[in-house]
XYZ file of C-alpha atoms in Angstrom:
487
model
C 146.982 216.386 -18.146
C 147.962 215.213 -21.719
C 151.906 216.189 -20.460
C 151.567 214.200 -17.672
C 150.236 211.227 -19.388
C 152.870 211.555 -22.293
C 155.699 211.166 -18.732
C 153.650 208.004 -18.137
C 154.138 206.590 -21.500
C 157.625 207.308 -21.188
C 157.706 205.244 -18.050
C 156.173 202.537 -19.269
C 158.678 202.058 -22.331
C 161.538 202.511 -19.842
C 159.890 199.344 -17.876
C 159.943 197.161 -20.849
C 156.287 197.265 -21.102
C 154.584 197.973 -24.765
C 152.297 200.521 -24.164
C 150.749 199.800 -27.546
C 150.403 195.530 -27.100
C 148.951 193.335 -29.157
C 146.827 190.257 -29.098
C 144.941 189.390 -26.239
C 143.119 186.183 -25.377
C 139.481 187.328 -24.597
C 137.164 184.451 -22.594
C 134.043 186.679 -21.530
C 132.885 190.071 -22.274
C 132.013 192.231 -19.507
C 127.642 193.524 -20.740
C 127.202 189.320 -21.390
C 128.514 188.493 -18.069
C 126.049 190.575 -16.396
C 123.225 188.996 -18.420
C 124.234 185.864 -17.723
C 125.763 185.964 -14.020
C 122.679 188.544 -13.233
C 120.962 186.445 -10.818
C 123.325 184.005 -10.207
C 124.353 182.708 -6.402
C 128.206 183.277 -4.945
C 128.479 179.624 -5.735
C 127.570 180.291 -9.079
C 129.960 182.925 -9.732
C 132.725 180.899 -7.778
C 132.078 177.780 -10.643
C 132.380 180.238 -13.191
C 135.855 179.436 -13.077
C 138.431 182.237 -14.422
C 137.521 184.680 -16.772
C 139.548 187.022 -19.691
C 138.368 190.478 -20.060
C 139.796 193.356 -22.043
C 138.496 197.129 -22.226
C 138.829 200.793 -21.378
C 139.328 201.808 -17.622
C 136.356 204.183 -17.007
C 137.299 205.240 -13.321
C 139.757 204.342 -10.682
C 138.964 204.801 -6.874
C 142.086 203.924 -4.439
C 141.518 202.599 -0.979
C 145.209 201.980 -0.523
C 146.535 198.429 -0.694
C 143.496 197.512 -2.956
C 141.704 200.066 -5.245
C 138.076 199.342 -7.751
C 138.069 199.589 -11.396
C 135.154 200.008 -14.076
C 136.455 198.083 -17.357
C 134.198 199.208 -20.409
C 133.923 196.732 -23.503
C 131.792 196.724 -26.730
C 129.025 195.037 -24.366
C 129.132 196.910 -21.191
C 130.752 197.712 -17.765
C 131.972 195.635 -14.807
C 133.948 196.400 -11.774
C 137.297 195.075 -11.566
C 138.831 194.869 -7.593
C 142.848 194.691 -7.186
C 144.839 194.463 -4.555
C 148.677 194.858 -3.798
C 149.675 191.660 -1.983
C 148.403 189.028 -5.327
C 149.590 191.869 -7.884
C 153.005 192.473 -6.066
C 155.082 194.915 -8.059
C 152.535 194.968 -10.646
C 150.545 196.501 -8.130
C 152.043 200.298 -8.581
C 151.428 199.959 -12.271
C 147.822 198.586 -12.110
C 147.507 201.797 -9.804
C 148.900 203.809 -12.497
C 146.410 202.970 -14.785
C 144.952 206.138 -16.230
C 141.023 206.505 -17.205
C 140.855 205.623 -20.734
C 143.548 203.425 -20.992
C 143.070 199.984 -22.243
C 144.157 197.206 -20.405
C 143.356 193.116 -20.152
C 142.508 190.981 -16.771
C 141.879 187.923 -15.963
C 140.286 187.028 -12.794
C 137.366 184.953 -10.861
C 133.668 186.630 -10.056
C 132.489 187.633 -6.913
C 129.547 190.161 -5.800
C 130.601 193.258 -3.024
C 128.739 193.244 -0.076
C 126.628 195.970 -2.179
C 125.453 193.324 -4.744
C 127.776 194.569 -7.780
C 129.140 191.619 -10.085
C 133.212 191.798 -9.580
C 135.975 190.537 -11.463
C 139.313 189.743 -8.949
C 142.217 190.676 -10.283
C 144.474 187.642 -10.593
C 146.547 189.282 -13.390
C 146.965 192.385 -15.903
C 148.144 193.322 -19.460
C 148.550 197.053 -20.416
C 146.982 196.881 -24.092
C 147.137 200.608 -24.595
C 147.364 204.193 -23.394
C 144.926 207.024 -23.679
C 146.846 210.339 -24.169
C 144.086 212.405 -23.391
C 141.528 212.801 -20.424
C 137.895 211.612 -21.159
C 135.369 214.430 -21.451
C 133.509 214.385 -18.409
C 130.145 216.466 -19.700
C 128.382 217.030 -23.084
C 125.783 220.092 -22.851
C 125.216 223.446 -24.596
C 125.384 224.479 -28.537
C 128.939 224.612 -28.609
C 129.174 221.095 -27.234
C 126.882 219.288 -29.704
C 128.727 220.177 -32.191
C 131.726 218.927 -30.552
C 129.979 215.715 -30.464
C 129.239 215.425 -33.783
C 132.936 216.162 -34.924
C 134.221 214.069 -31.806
C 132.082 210.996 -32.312
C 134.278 208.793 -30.850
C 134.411 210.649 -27.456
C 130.711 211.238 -27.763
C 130.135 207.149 -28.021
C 132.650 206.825 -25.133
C 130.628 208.628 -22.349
C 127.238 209.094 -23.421
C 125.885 205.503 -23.610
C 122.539 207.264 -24.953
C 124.452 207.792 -28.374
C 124.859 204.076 -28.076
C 122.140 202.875 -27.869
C 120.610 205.151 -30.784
C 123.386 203.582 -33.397
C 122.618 199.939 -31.964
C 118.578 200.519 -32.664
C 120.047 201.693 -36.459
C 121.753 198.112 -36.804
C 118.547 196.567 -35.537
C 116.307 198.118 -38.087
C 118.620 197.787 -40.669
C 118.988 194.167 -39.769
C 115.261 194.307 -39.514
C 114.802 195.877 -43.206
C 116.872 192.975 -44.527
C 115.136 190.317 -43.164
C 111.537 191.316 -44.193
C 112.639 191.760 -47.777
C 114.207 188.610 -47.871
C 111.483 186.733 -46.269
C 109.181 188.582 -49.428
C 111.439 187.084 -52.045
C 113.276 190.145 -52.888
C 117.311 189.915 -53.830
C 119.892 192.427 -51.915
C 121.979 194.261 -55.473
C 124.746 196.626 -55.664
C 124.824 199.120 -58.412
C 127.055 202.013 -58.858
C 127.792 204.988 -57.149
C 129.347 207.010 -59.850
C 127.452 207.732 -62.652
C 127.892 209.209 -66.142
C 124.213 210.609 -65.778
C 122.690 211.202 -62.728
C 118.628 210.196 -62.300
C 116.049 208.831 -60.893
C 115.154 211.747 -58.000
C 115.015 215.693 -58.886
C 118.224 216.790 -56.701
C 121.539 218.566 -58.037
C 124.368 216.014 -57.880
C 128.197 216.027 -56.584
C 130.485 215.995 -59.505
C 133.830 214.236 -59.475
C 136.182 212.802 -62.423
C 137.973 210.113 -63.651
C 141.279 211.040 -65.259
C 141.547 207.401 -67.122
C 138.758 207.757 -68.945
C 139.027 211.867 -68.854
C 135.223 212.106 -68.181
C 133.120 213.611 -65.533
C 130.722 211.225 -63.111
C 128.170 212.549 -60.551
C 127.682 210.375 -57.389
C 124.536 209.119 -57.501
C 121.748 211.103 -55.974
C 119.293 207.844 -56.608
C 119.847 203.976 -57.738
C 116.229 204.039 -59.372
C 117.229 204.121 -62.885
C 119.812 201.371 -62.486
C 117.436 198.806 -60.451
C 115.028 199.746 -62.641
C 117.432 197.983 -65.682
C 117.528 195.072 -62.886
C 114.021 194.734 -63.469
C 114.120 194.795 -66.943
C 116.700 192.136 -66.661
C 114.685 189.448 -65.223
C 114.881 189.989 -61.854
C 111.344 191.035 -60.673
C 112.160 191.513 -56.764
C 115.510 193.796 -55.892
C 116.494 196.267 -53.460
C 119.706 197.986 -52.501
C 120.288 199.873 -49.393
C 123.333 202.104 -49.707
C 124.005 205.765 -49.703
C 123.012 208.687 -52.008
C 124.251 211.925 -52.510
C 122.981 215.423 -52.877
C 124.412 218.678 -53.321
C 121.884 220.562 -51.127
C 121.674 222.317 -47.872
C 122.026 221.051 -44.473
C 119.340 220.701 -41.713
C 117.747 218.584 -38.980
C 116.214 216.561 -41.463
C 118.867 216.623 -44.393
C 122.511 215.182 -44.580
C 124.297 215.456 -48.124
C 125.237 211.697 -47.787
C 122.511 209.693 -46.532
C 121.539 206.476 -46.723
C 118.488 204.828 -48.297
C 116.451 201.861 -49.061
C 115.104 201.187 -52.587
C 112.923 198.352 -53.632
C 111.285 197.267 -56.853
C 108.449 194.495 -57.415
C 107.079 193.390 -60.657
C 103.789 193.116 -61.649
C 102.747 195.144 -58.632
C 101.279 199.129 -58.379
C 101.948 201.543 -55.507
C 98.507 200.076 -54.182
C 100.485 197.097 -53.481
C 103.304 198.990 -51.962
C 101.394 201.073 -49.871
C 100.073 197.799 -48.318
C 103.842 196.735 -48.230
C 104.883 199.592 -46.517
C 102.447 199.177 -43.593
C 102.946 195.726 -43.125
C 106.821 196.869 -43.023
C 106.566 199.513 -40.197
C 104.328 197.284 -38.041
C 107.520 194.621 -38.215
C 109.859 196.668 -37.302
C 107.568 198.876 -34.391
C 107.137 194.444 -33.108
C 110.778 194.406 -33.639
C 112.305 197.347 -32.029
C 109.635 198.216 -29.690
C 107.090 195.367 -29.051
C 104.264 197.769 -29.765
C 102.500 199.145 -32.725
C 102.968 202.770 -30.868
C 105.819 204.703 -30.408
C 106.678 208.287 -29.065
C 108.226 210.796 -30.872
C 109.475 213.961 -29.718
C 106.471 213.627 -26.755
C 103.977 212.766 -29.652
C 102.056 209.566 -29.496
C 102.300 207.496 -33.333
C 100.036 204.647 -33.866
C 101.476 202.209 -36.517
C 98.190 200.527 -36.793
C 97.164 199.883 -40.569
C 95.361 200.988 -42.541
C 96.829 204.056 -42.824
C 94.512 207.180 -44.417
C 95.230 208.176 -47.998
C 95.244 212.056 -48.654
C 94.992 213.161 -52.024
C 97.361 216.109 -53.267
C 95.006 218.420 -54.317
C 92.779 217.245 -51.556
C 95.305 218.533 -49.289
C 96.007 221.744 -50.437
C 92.694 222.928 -50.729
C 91.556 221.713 -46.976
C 94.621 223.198 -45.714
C 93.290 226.747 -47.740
C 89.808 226.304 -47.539
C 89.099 226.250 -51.229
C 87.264 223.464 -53.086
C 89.435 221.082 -55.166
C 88.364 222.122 -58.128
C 90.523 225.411 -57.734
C 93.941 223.456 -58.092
C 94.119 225.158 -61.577
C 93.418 228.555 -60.595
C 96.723 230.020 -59.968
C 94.547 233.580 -58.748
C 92.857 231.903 -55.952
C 95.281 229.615 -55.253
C 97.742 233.011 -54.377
C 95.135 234.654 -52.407
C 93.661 232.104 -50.628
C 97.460 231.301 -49.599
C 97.617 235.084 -48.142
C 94.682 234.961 -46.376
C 95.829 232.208 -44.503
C 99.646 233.307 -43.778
C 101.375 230.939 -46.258
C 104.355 232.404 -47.455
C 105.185 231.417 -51.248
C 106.316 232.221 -54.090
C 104.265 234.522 -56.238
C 106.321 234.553 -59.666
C 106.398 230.575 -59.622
C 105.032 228.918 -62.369
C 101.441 227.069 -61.605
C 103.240 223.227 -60.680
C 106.355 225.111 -58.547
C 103.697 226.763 -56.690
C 101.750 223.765 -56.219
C 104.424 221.740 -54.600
C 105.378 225.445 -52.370
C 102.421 224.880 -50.982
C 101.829 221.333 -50.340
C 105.335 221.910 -48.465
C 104.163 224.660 -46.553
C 100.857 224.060 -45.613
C 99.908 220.327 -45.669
C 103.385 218.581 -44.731
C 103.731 219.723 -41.115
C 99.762 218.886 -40.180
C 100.446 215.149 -41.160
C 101.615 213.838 -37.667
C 100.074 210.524 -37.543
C 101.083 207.762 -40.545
C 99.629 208.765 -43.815
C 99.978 208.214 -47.269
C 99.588 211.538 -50.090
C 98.486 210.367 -52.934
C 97.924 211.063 -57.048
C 100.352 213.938 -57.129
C 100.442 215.692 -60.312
C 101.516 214.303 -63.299
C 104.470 217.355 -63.954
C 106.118 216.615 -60.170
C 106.543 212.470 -61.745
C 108.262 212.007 -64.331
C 109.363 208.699 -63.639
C 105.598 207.215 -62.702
C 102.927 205.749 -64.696
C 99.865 207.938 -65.273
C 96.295 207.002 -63.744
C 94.554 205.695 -66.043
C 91.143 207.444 -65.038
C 92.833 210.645 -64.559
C 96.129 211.138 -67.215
C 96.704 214.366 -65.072
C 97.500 212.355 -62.183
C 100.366 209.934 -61.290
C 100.200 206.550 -59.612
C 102.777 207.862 -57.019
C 102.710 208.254 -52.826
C 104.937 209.803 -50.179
C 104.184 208.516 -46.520
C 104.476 211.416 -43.519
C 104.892 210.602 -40.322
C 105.390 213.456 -37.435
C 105.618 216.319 -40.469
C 108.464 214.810 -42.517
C 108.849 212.614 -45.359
C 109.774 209.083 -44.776
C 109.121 207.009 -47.986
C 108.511 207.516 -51.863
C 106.812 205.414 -53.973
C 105.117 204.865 -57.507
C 103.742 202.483 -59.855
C 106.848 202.531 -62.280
C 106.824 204.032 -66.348
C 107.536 201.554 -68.347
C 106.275 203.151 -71.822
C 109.528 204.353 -73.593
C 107.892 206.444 -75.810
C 106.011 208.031 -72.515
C 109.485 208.764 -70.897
C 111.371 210.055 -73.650
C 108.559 212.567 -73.624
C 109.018 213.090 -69.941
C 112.844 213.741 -70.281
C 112.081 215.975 -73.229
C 109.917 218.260 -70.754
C 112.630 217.758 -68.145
C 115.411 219.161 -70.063
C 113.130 222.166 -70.981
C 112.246 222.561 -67.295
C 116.588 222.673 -66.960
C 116.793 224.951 -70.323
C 114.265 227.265 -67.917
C 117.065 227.162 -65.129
C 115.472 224.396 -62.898
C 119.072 223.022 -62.103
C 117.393 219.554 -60.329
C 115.223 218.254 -63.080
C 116.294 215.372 -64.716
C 118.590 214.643 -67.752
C 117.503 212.425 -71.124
C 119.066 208.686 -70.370
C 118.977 206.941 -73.479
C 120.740 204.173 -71.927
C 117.626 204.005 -69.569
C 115.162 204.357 -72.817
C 116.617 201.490 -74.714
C 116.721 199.400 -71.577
C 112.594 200.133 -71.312
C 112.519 199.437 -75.313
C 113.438 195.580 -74.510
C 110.638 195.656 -72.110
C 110.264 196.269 -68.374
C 107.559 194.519 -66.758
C 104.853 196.431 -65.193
C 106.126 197.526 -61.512
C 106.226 199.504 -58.570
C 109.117 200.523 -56.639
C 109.369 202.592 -53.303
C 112.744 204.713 -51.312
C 112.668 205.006 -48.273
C 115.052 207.305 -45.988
C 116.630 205.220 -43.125
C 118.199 208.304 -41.313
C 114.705 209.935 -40.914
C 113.252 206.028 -40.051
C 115.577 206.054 -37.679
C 115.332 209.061 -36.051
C 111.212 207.889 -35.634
C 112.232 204.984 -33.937
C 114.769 206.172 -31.974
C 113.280 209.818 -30.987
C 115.678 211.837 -31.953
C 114.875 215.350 -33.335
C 118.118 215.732 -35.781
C 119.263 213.620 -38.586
C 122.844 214.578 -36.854
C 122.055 212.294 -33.979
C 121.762 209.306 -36.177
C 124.259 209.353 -38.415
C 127.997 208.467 -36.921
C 129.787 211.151 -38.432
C 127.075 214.070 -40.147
C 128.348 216.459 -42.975
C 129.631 219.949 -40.964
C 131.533 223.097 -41.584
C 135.148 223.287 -41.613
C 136.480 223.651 -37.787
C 137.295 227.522 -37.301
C 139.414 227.213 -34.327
C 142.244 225.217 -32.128
């Protein structure tokens, strides 16, 4: 196939004919003429006058001296009709059209005596050729990952993918335009760092031979919005990508992209009210309904959402009293009494968040917020101030994962450099993800930072709600993978 359309292209430079053109004068695009001529008369479509398309040929059917066309834009499909006696000798080449080549018409509308929206043929430019057949079907393991290293043949016959990347601009869009209409300013701020903060993750280390000095792509923006804040301007946010050197899965790309957002003078009380009023936009937005479906599992967006508390959680989910959440004995054999597999050596916090992870995080299907998380899994949030052992701090689960993150912020410098202290004894005890000292960050908080609250939220997993899909692979255009093994 690819041999015979290389003898094509050959023909087609022996004709004169670029098979690589250039500009073309588009009038109409083929998905917003069907929304427009949808329901129009014949007389209608005749006063449309002529119309410029330009696209990929999808399939070809001959009927001899005429032949149909489907012509695939940005916007959609429409049927093209040619036929030889108004092409004359271009005719044979309009006929020679393979699927997948691009080509430009221009034409008047009619409908086919089956009620399709047609464009007739008056005239054709080649635009360009497609040196390899179309894939016809996507199915099986071996195939999915074709599609995710293949994206642009995925896109090209699956118009499912499509539609899951156009609800991602949506929300996005969506996003955007609630923030702004809340006062909050859209900031850039860098990718490579000299110290990499603000989440516990293990960075991606690079280098910059002019200034002969390691930088870590950033796994967070936090602490630099943060110095935003401290800067005067109360209401940011930045939606870019992140980075971190950690394992693949359904729910976890290496490069990902994420929303951050920081309000003075508010707490995570404030945000959590935010963050309702957020989703319900975007469930109006996207869906018209505060419900969705996800994965065959009915979601209500409806506010308020409940508030779990940490310990709360783990000691429903082993049927313990609260009170135990210090008692590292029970807390090991409750655990394997009811089948939760942890780790027994870890200290008394590692085992705490083993299992919160394990035992609480997949029961939490509907919309809720966990909150007051212990003090020693926060070192960047302000203590409660009825409960010092506690931090200010939320994550919101919906359908078993993790969606957003959010805290009322630290702003006592003398309070963090003691956090960072602890942190680089947790990495002197070979925790390779806690967090390094940032005096930068410190003096920045020693000029003053407002008190605040500030929230992350993961848009590959928020879209992946929205758009049911069960792998972070299907929303992302082109997903992290293993080298290619074979031909």
């Amino acid at each position: 196939m690819v041999r015979r359309r290389l003898e094509k292209l050959g023909e087609l430079r022996r004709r004169g004919i670029d098979p690589y053109g250039g500009r073309y004068p588009v009038t109409h695009r083929a998905g917003l003429l069907q929304e427009r001529f949808g329901q129009a008369s014949d007389d209608d479509l005749k006063g449309a006058g002529s119309v410029a398309l330009a696209g990929r040929i999808m399939a070809l059917r001959h009927h001899g001296k005429s032949c149909f066309a489907s012509l695939q834009d940005g916007t959609g499909q429409i049927q093209l009709y040619a036929r030889a006696d108004q092409l004359g000798q271009e005719y044979d080449l309009f006929t020679g059209v393979d699927v997948g080549d691009f080509i430009g018409v221009t034409g008047e509308l009619f409908w086919t005596k089956t009620g399709e929206m047609t464009v007739h043929v008056k005239a054709f430019t080649f635009l360009a050729k497609s040196l390899r057949p179309l894939p016809e079907k996507w199915h099986g393991l071996r195939d999915v990952e074709t599609r995710y290293r293949q994206r642009y043949a995925d896109l090209l016959v699956n118009p499912r993918i499509r539609e899951i990347f156009l609800i991602r601009s949506r929300l996005i869009g969506g996003l955007r335009r609630f923030l702004e209409e809340h006062g909050f300013v859209e900031v850039e701020t860098p990718m490579m760092q000299p110290i990499p903060g603000g989440a516990a993750a293990r960075p991606f280390v690079t280098h910059h031979n002019t200034l002969k000095m390691d930088l870590y792509l950033r796994i967070a923006p936090e602490l630099y919005l943060k110095r935003l804040v401290v800067g005067g301007l109360d209401r940011v946010y930045e939606l870019g990508r992140n980075f971190r050197n950690e394992g693949m899965s359904t729910d976890h790309n290496p490069e990902f992209t994420m929303l951050e957002f920081y309000l003075a003078y508010a707490d995570y009380g404030d945000l959590m009210e935010l963050t309702e009023d957020l989703f319900l936009r975007l469930a109006s937005d996207l869906l018209g309904a505060s419900r969705l479906s996800y994965q065959g599992e009915a979601i209500d967006l409806t506010p308020p959402w409940p508030r779990l508390r940490f310990f709360d959680g783990i000691a429903n989910a082993l049927g313990v009293p609260a009170s135990a959440w210090n008692d590292r004995c029970r807390l090991l054999e409750a655990s394997q009494a009811r089948g939760v597999s942890v780790d027994p050596d870890a200290a008394l916090v590692a085992l705490w968040k083993g299992l919160f992870e394990a035992a609480v995080e997949p029961t939490l299907r509907q919309p809720t917020f966990v909150v007051d998380f212990p003090i020693e899994l926060c070192p960047l949030a302000k203590r409660r101030r009825d409960d010092v052992a506690l931090a200010e701090r939320f994550e919101l689960f919906i359908a078993g994962k993790e969606v957003a993150n959010g805290y009322s912020e630290l702003n006592d410098p003398v309070d963090q450099r003691e956090r960072f202290l602890a942190q680089i004894m947790e990495r002197a005890r070979g925790d390779e993800e806690a967090h390094r000292m940032d005096e930068d960050y410190i003096r920045a908080l020693e000029y003053g930072m407002p008190p605040a609250a500030g929230e992350g939220i993961g848009i590959d997993r928020l879209v992946m709600l929205f758009a049911d899909q069960p792998s972070i692979r299907e929303v992302i255009f082109f997903p992290q993978l293993r080298p290619e093994t074979g031909p």
